[in-house]
Structures are given as C-alpha cells and as structure tokens.
Short mmCIF file of C-alpha atoms in Angstrom, two decimals:
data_model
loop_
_atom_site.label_atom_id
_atom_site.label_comp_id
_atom_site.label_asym_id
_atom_site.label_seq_id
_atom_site.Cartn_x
_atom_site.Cartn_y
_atom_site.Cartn_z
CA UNK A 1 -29.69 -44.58 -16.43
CA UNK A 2 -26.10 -45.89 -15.62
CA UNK A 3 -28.07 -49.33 -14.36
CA UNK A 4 -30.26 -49.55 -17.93
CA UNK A 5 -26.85 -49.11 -20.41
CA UNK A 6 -24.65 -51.64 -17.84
CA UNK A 7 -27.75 -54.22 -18.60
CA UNK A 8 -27.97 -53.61 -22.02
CA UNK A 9 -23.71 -54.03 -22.40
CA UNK A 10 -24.49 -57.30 -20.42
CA UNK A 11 -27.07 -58.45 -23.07
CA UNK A 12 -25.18 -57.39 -25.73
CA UNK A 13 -21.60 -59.47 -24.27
CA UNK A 14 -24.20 -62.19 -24.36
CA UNK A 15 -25.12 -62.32 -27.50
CA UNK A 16 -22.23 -61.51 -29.06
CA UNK A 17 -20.40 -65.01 -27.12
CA UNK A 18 -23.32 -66.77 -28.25
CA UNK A 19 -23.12 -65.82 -31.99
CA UNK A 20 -19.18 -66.23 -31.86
CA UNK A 21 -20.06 -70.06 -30.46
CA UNK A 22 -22.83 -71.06 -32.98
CA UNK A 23 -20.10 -70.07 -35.60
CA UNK A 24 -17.16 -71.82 -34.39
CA UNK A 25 -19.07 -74.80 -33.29
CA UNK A 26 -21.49 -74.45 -35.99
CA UNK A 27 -19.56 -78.00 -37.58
CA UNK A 28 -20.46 -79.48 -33.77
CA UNK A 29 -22.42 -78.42 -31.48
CA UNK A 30 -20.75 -80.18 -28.96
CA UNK A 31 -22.66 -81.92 -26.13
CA UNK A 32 -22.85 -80.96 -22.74
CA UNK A 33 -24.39 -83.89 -19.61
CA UNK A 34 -24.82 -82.57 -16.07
CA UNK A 35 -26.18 -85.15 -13.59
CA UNK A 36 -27.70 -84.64 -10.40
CA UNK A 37 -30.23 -86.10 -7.85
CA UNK A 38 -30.26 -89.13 -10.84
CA UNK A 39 -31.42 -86.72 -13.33
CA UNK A 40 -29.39 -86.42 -16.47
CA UNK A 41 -29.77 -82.56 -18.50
CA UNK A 42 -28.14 -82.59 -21.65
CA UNK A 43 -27.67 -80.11 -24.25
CA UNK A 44 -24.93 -78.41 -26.68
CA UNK A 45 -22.34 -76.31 -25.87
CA UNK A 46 -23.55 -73.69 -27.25
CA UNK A 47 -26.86 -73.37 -25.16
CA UNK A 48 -24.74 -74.06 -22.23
CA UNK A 49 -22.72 -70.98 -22.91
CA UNK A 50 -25.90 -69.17 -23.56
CA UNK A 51 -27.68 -70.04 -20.37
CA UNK A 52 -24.17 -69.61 -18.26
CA UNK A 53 -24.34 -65.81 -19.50
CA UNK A 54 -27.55 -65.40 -19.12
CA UNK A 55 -27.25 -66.59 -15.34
CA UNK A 56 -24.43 -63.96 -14.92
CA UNK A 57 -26.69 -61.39 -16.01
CA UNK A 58 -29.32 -62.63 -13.65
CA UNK A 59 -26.67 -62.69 -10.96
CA UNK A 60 -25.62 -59.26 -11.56
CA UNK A 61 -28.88 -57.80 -11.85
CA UNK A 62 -30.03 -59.23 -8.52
CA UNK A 63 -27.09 -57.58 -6.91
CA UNK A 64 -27.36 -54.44 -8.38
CA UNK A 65 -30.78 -54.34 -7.16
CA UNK A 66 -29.58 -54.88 -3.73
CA UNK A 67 -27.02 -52.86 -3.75
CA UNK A 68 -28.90 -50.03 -5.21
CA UNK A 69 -30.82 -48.18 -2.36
CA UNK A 70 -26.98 -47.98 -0.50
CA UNK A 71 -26.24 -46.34 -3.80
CA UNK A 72 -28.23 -44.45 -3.86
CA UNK A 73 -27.98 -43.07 -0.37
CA UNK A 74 -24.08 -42.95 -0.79
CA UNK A 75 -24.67 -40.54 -4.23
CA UNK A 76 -27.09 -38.29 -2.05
CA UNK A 77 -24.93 -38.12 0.92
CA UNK A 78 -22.25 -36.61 -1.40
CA UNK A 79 -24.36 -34.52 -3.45
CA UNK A 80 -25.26 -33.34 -0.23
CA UNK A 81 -21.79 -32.57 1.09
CA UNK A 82 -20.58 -30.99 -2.19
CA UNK A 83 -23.65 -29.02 -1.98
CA UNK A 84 -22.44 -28.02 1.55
CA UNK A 85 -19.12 -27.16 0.68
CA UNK A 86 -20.28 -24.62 -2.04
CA UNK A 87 -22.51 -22.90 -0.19
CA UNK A 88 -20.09 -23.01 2.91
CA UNK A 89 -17.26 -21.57 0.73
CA UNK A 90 -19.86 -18.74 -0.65
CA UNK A 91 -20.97 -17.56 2.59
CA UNK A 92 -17.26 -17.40 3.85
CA UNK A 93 -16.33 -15.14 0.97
CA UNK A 94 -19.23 -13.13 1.74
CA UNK A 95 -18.17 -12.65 5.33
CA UNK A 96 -21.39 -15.19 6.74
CA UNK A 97 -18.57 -16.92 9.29
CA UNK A 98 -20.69 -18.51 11.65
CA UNK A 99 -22.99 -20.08 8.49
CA UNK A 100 -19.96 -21.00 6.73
CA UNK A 101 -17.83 -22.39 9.67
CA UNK A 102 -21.30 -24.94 10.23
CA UNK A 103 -21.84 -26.18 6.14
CA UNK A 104 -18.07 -26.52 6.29
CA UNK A 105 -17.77 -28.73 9.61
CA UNK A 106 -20.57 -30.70 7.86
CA UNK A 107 -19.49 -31.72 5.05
CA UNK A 108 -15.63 -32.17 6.26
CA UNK A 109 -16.97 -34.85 8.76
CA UNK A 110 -19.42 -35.95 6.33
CA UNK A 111 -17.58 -37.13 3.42
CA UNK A 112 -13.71 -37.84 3.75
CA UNK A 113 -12.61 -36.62 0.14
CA UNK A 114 -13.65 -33.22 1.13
CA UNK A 115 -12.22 -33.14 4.56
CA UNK A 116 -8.96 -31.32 3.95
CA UNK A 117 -10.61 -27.99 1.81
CA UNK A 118 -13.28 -28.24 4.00
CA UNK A 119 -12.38 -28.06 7.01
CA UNK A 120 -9.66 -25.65 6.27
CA UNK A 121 -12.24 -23.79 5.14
CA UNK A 122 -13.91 -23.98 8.08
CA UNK A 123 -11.22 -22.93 10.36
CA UNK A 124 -10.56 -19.48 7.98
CA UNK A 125 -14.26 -18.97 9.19
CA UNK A 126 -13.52 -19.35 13.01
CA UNK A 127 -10.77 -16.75 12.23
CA UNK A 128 -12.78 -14.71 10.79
CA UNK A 129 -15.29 -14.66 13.97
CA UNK A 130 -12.48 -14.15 16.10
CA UNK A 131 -12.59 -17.68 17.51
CA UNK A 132 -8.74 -18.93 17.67
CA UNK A 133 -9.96 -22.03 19.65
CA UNK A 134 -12.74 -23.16 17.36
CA UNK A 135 -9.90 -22.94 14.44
CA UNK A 136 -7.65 -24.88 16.35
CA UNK A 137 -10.49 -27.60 16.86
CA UNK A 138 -11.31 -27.91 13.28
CA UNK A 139 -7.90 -28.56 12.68
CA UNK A 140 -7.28 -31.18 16.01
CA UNK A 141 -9.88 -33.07 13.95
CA UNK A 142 -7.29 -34.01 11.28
CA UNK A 143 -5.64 -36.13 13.27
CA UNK A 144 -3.42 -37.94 11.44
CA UNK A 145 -4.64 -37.32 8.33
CA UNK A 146 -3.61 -34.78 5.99
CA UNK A 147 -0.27 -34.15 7.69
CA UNK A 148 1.09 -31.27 5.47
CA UNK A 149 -2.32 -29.28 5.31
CA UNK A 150 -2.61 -29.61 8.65
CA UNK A 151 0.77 -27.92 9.48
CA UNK A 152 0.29 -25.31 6.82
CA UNK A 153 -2.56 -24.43 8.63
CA UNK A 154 -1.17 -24.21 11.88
CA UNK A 155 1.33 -22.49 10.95
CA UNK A 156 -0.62 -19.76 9.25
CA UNK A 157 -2.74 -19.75 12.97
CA UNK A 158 1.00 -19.02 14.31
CA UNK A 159 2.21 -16.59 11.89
CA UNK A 160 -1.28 -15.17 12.53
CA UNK A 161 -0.67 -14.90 16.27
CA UNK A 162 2.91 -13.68 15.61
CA UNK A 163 4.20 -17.16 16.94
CA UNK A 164 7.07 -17.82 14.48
CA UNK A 165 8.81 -20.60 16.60
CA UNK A 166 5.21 -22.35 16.86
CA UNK A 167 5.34 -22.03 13.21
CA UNK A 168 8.62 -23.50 12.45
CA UNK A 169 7.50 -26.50 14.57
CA UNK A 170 4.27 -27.23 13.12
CA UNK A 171 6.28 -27.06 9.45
CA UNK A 172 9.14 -29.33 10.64
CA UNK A 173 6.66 -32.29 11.52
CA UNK A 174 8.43 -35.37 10.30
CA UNK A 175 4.98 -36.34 8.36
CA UNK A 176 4.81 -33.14 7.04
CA UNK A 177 8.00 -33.75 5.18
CA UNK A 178 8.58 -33.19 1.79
CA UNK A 179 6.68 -29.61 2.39
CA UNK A 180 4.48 -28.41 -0.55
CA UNK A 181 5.57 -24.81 -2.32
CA UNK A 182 2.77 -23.06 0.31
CA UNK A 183 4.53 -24.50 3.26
CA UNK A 184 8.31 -23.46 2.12
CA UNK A 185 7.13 -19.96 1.91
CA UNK A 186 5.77 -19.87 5.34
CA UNK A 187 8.94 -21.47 6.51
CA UNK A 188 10.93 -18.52 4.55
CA UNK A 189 8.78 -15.98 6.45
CA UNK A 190 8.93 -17.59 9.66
CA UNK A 191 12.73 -18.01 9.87
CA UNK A 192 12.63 -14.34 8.72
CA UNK A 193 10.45 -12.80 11.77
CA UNK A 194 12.63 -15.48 14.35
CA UNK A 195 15.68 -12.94 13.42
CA UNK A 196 17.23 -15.51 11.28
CA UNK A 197 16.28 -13.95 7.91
CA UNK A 198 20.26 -15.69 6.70
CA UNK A 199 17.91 -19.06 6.45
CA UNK A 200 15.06 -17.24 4.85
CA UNK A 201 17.10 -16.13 2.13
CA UNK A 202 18.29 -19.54 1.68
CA UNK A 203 15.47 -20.70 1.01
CA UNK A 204 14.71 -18.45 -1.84
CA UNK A 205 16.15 -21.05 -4.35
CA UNK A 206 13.33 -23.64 -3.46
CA UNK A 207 10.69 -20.93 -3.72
CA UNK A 208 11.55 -19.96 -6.94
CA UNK A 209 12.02 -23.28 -8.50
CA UNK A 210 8.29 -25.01 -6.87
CA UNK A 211 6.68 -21.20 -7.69
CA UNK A 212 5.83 -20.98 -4.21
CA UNK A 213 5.31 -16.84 -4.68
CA UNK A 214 4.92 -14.89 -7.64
CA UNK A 215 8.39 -13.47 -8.54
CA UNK A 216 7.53 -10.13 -7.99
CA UNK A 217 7.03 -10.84 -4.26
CA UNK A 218 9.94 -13.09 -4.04
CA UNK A 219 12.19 -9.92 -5.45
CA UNK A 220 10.63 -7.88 -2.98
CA UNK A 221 11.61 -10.68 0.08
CA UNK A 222 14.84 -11.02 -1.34
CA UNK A 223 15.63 -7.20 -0.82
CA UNK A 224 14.16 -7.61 2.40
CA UNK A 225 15.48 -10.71 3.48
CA UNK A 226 19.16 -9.73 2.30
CA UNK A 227 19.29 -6.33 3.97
CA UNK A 228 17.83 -7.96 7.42
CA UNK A 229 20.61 -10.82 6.74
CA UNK A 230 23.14 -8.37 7.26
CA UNK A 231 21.80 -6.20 9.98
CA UNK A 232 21.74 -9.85 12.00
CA UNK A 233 25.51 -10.11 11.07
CA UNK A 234 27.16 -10.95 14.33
CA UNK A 235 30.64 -9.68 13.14
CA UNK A 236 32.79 -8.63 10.47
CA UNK A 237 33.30 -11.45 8.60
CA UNK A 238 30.07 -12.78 8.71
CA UNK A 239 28.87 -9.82 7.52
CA UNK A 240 31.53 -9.44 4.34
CA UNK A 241 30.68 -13.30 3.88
CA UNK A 242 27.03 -12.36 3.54
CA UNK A 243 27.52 -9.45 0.97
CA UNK A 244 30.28 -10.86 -1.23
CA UNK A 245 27.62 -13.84 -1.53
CA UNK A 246 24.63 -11.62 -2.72
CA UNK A 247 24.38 -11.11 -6.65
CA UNK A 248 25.57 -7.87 -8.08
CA UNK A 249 22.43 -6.38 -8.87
CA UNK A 250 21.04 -7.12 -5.28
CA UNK A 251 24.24 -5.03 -3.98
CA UNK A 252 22.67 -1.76 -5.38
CA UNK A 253 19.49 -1.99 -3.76
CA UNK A 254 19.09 0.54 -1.73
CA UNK A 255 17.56 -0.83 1.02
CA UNK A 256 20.83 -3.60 0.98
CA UNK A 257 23.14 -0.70 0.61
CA UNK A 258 22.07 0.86 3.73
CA UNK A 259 21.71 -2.15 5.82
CA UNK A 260 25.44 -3.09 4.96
CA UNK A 261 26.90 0.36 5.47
CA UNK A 262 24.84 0.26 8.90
CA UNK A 263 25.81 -2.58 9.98
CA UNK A 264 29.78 -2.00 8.31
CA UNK A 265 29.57 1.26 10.46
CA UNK A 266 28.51 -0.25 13.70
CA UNK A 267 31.36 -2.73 13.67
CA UNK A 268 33.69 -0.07 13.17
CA UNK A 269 34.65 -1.29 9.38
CA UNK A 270 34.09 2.41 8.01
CA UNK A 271 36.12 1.95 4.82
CA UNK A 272 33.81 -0.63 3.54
CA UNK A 273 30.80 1.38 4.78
CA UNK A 274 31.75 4.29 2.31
CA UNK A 275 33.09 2.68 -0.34
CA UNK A 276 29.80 0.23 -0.94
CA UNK A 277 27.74 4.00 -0.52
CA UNK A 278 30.36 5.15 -3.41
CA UNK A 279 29.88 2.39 -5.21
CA UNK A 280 26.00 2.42 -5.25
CA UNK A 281 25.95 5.97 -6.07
CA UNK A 282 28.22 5.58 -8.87
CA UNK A 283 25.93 2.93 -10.56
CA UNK A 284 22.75 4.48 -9.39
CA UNK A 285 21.64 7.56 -8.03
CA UNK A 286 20.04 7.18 -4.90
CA UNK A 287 18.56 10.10 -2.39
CA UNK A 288 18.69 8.03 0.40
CA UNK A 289 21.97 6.67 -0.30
CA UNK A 290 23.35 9.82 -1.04
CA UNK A 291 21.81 11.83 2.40
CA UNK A 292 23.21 8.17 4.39
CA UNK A 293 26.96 9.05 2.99
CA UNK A 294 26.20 12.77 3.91
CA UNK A 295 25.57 12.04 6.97
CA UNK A 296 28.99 9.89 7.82
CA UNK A 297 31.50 11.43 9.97
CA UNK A 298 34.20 9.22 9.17
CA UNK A 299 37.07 8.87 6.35
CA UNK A 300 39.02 11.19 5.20
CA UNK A 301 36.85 14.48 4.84
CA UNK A 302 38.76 15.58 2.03
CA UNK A 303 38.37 12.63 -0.33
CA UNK A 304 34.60 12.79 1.02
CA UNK A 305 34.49 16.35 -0.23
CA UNK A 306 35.95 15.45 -3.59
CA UNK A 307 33.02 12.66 -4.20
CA UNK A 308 30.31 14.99 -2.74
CA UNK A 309 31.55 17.55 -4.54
CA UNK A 310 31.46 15.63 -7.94
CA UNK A 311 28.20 14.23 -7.24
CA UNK A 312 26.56 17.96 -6.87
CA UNK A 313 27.94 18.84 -10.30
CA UNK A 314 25.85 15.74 -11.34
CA UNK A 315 22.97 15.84 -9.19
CA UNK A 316 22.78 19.66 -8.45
CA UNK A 317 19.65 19.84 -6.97
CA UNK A 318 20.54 16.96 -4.32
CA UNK A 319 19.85 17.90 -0.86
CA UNK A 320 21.30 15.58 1.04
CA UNK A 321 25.19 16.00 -0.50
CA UNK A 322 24.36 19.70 -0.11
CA UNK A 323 23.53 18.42 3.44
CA UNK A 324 26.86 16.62 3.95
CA UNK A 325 28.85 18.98 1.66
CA UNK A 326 27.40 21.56 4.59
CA UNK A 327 28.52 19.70 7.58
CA UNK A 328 31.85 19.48 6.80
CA UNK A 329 32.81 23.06 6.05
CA UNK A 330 31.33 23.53 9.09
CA UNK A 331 33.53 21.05 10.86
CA UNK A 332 36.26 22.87 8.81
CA UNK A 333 34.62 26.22 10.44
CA UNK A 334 34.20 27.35 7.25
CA UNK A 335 30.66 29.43 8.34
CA UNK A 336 29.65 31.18 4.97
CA UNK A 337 30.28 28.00 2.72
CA UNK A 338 28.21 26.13 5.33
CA UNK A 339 25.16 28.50 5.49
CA UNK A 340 25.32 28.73 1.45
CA UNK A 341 25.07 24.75 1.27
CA UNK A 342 22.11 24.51 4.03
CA UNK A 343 20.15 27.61 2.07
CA UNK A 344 20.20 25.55 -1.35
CA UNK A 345 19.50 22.48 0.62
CA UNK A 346 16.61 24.06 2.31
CA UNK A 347 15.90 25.61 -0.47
CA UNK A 348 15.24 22.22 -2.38
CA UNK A 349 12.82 20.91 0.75
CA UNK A 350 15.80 18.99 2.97
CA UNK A 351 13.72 20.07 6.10
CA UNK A 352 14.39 20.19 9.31
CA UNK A 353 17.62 18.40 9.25
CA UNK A 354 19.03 21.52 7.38
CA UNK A 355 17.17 23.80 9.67
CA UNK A 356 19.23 22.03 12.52
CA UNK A 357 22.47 22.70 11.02
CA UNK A 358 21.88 25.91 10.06
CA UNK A 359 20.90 26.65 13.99
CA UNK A 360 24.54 24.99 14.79
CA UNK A 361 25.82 27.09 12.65
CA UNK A 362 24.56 30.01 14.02
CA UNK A 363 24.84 28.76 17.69
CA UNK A 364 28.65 28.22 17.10
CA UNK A 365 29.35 31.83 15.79
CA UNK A 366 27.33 32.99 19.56
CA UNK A 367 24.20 34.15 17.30
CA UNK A 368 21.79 32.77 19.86
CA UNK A 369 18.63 35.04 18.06
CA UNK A 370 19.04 33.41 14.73
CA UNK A 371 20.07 30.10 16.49
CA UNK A 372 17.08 29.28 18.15
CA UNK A 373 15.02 30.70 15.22
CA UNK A 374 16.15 28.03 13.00
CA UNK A 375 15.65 25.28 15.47
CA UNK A 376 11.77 26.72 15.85
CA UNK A 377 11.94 26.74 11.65
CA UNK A 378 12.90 22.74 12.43
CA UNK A 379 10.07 22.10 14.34
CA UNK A 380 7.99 23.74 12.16
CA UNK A 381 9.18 21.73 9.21
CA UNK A 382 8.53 18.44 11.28
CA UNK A 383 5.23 19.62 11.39
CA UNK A 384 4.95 20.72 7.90
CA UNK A 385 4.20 24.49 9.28
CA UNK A 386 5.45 27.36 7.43
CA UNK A 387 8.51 28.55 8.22
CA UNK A 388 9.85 32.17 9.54
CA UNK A 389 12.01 33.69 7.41
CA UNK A 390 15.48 34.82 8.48
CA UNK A 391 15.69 38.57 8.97
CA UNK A 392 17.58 39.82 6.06
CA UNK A 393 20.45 41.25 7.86
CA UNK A 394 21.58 37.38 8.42
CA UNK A 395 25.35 36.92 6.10
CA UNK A 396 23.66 34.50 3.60
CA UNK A 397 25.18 36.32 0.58
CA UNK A 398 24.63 34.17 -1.99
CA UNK A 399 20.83 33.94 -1.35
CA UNK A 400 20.08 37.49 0.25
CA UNK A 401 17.51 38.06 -2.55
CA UNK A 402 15.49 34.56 -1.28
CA UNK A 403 15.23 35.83 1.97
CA UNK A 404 11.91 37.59 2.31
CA UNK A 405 11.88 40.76 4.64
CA UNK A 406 10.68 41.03 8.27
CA UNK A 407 8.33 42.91 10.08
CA UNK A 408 8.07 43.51 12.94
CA UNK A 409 4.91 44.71 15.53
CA UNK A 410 5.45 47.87 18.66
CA UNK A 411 7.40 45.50 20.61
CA UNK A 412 10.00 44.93 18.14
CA UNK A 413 8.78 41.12 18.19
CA UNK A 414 8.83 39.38 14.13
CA UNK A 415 5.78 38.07 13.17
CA UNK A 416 5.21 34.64 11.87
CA UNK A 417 5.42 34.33 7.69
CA UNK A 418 1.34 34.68 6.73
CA UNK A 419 -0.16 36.75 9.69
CA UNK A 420 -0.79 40.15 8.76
CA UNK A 421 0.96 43.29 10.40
CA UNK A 422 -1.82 44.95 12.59
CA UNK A 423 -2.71 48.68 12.91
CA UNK A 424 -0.73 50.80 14.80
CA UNK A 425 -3.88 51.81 16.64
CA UNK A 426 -4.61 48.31 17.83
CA UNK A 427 -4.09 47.47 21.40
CA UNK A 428 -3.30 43.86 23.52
#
C-alpha cells in the first residue's frame, strides 16, 4: 500500500512540474539538442522536463522493486521480535520463566531497538527460576551498550544478593554517569545498607526533584534514613551536627527521637537525651517515647518526677510514665507508691516489664513468695498466658478490690487463675 501512494505522489510531482512548465514556457517552448554517436534528438524544454521525471520515476520504481523483498524481510523480522517480546513479557508476568527468559533472549538479540527491555526482561526471568548466572549472562551481553540499564540492573542483582558495595560499583560506572531517577534510588538504598545511611539521606534532594520514588516512600526512607544517620554517629558532635540539620518536623518522629536519645545516651550526653524525649512529648504524645524516658536512669530524678508526673495528669492511662513514675519511688524506697504505680500500669496491659518491677519490689522488702510469683506472672505475660493473681493479703491498698481472691488445694499450693478447685475427695 505504502509502495502504490509513494508512486502515485511521484506521478502526481510529475505532472504538476510539467503543467507549471507548459505555463511558464507556454510563450517558448524552448529547445532542447542532445548529440550522441552522430545522432542529433531535439525537442522542447518542456518534454525534456517531462521525460527527465518520468525517468526518475522509472528509476525509483526499479529500486523499490529491488529493494522490496529485504523490506519486506526486515518488517517481518520485527513484527516477529515485537511479537516475541509481548508474549515473552506475558508469560513472565504469569510466572512461565523458562518460556519467557527464551522469547525474551530472542528478540533482544534479534532486533537492537528492543535489546535493553528485552533482555532486562529476560534476566527478571532467570531470577525468577533461581538462575543468578543466566541473569548475569543476559546482562554480559550488553556489552557496551546501554551503560546505565545495564548497571541498574546489576545493581538490583546486588541489592538482590545483599551485595551493597557490588552495587555502589556497578552505579558509579563512569558511562553510567548522569544516573537516571531508578538508579539514584538504588544508590540511596545501597549507601543506606553499607552503614552509611548520612549519604543516603543526602541524596534525598535528587530523589525528590527527578521523582525517583513516590513521596510517600521517600517520607518513610527519610525517617529511616535520619534515625540510622544518627545511630552511625561516631561522636558527639557529629551526632548534634546531624540533628540540628534535620527539619523540625522530622525531629518529632518517633523513630528519630529514639535513635538520637540512644545514641545521645550512649555517648554519655544525657542532658540532650532527655530534653529531645521532653521535647517530643511536649509536641506529641508518643507511647514509645514516653516508656523510652521512663525507662532513663539519669538526670535529676526530681525534675524527671515533675515531667512524669505532669504528663500522667495528661495522659492518665499511660503505662509507661506509670512505669517510670514506679521505678523511681522505688529507687527512692518508697514501696507502697511503687506497687500503686506498677498495679495501674499493669492494670492498663504494660506487661511483663511491670510484672518485673513489681517482683523487685517485692524481692527488695525479703518477700521472696510474692517475688518470684510476679516474675512467673512476667513470663506468663511474654507468653500472653493468664496471669496468677496476687493473694489478697499483698499491701496494694489502693487496688485491694482488683485483686481477685485465692484458693488454694490440701497442700496449701494456689492454683493457677481458670483451673477449677477440685473435690476434697479427689486424690493424686
């Protein structure tokens, strides 16, 4: 069809110069004398123009009709290979990886414009059988070509393989260079997993401007990649560095909180630990963050027992300041206000950590009985078992009517909450 309309726009060109001739020569014709072998042609200009299109038309058709079985064969070849690559990219969706790994190789060696999402293609389907060498075959066969798809896709074979370094040096390839929005994100991830996450979060910028990620995952690596940034602080002032350069609202995360009071903590900068805990808290209530302050022995205890104290009037049913608010009237040996803090706190699911206490507690006053009841109870609430109840003659006052009674069998041994009491009649 494409051969019939190019000979009719040839005819057409024709005609057209010949009419536009006859009407500017149309005065004189003009006269045209061509000699050869002692033979004289003559004629007008105007037929001369004439027969010197129709000769290119001649020309042209002869060559097309040359050229047209290579055509032909050329149009077929890639029919044939974009056939190949759709049915190749269906059966790898549907999980046919040997099928699809063949069409793909196929068509990626077949026709060159198809090579790169071919025979990546191809090597997602020798991962997908398992075959790590076959995938890095398909992709020795770039060779030079297609130098940043090549190291994407190495790189994904080395994040893969949990090979970050391999990864980093596949994406800093020289011809690789400027790296598309895919391979700054596996860069970003790479750097992150090497323990470096600093020049993962530095990259963030780039991300967000090429839209390497959607920016919901890019908020969540931020988080991440901020909080790891600071665990990997090497010392104090890399680490204040670090957090004074994080934005404000990345400074409440709790996940970022944590890491910084962690890290704050380990380097023996404890006033910064608590206040960036106080701080968070104050802007937003946090569980976590609130149990991690709890749990801090250091500061002064009574400005700690001020906060915690103010916090519980906010947040009454809080375990974990009940938790802390616990531990240190127990450090103060202040027994009853200790127990009363670890009741409400158990009493509002804190678990075994307020089982623990409450079997310090117990341990310290020489109560071994009740002691090493409450460290079963933590067990127990590891295991998320019911718990025994503490007999009711224990000095809880402010929750003696919580505390359901005991029974007890012959040998004067409690039973375990649930089981029922057995007969007096029944034997071991």
């Amino acid at each position: 069809m494409s051969l019939l309309r190019a000979l009719l726009v040839w005819i057409v060109i024709a005609l057209l110069g010949a009419l536009a001739a006859q009407l500017l020569m149309s005065g004189d014709p003009g006269y045209v004398l061509v000699r050869r072998g002692g033979v004289d042609y003559t004629t007008t200009v105007i037929n001369a123009i004439a027969m010197l299109l129709g000769a290119m038309v001649v020309v042209w058709l002869l060559v097309t009709l040359i050229l047209l079985p290579f055509r032909s064969w050329g149009r077929y070849r890639e029919t044939k290979a974009q056939s190949r690559v759709g049915e190749g990219l269906d059966a790898l969706h549907q999980g046919h990886y040997a099928r699809a790994e063949k069409l793909l190789a196929q068509s990626a060696d077949e026709n060159p414009h198809y090579e790169p999402a071919a025979r990546i293609a191809a090597t997602q389907a020798a991962i997908g059988r398992g075959d790590d060498a076959g995938a890095r075959a398909h992709l020795d066969k770039f060779g030079d070509r297609h130098p940043a798809t090549r190291a994407i896709a190495l790189a994904e074979l080395a994040l893969l393989d949990e090979r970050p370094i391999d990864a980093l040096t596949a994406l800093d390839t020289p011809a690789a260079q400027p790296l598309p929005p895919r391979g700054l994100a596996l860069r970003a991830d790479a750097w992150a997993m090497t323990g470096h996450a600093a020049e993962a979060y530095g990259l963030l910028g780039a991300l967000r401007r090429q839209n390497a990620l959607p920016e919901a995952q890019l908020e969540l690596r931020e988080i991440r990649w901020a909080a790891a940034s600071l665990h990997e602080a090497a010392d104090a002032n890399v680490l204040a560095e670090r957090w004074e350069a994080l934005p404000k609202h990345i400074r409440t995360e709790t996940p970022v909180v944590l890491a910084y009071a962690d890290r704050a903590v380990a380097l023996g900068w404890n006033h910064a630990a608590l206040k960036s805990l106080e701080t968070s808290l104050d802007a937003r209530w946090d569980e976590r963050v609130a149990a991690r302050y709890a749990s801090l022995e250091v500061g002064d205890p009574a400005h700690r027992q001020s906060r915690m104290e103010r916090w519980l009037n906010a947040h009454p049913s809080s375990p974990g300041v009940m938790l802390g608010l616990a531990r240190l009237h127990h450090m103060q040996r202040d027994w009853p206000n200790s127990r009363d803090y670890l009741q409400r706190a158990i009493d509002q699911g804190a678990g075994s950590d307020a089982w623990v206490q409450m079997g310090d507690a117990y341990a310290a006053e020489g109560d071994d009985r009740n002691a090493r009841l409450c460290y079963a109870n933590a067990l127990r609430a590891a295991r998320n078992e019911p718990v025994v109840a503490l007999p009711p003659a224990t000095p809880l006052a402010a929750h003696d009517d919580l505390i359901e009674p005991e029974t007890r069998d012959a040998h004067g041994l409690p039973y375990v909450h649930g089981d029922a009491a057995p007969h007096p009649t029944d034997r071991f």
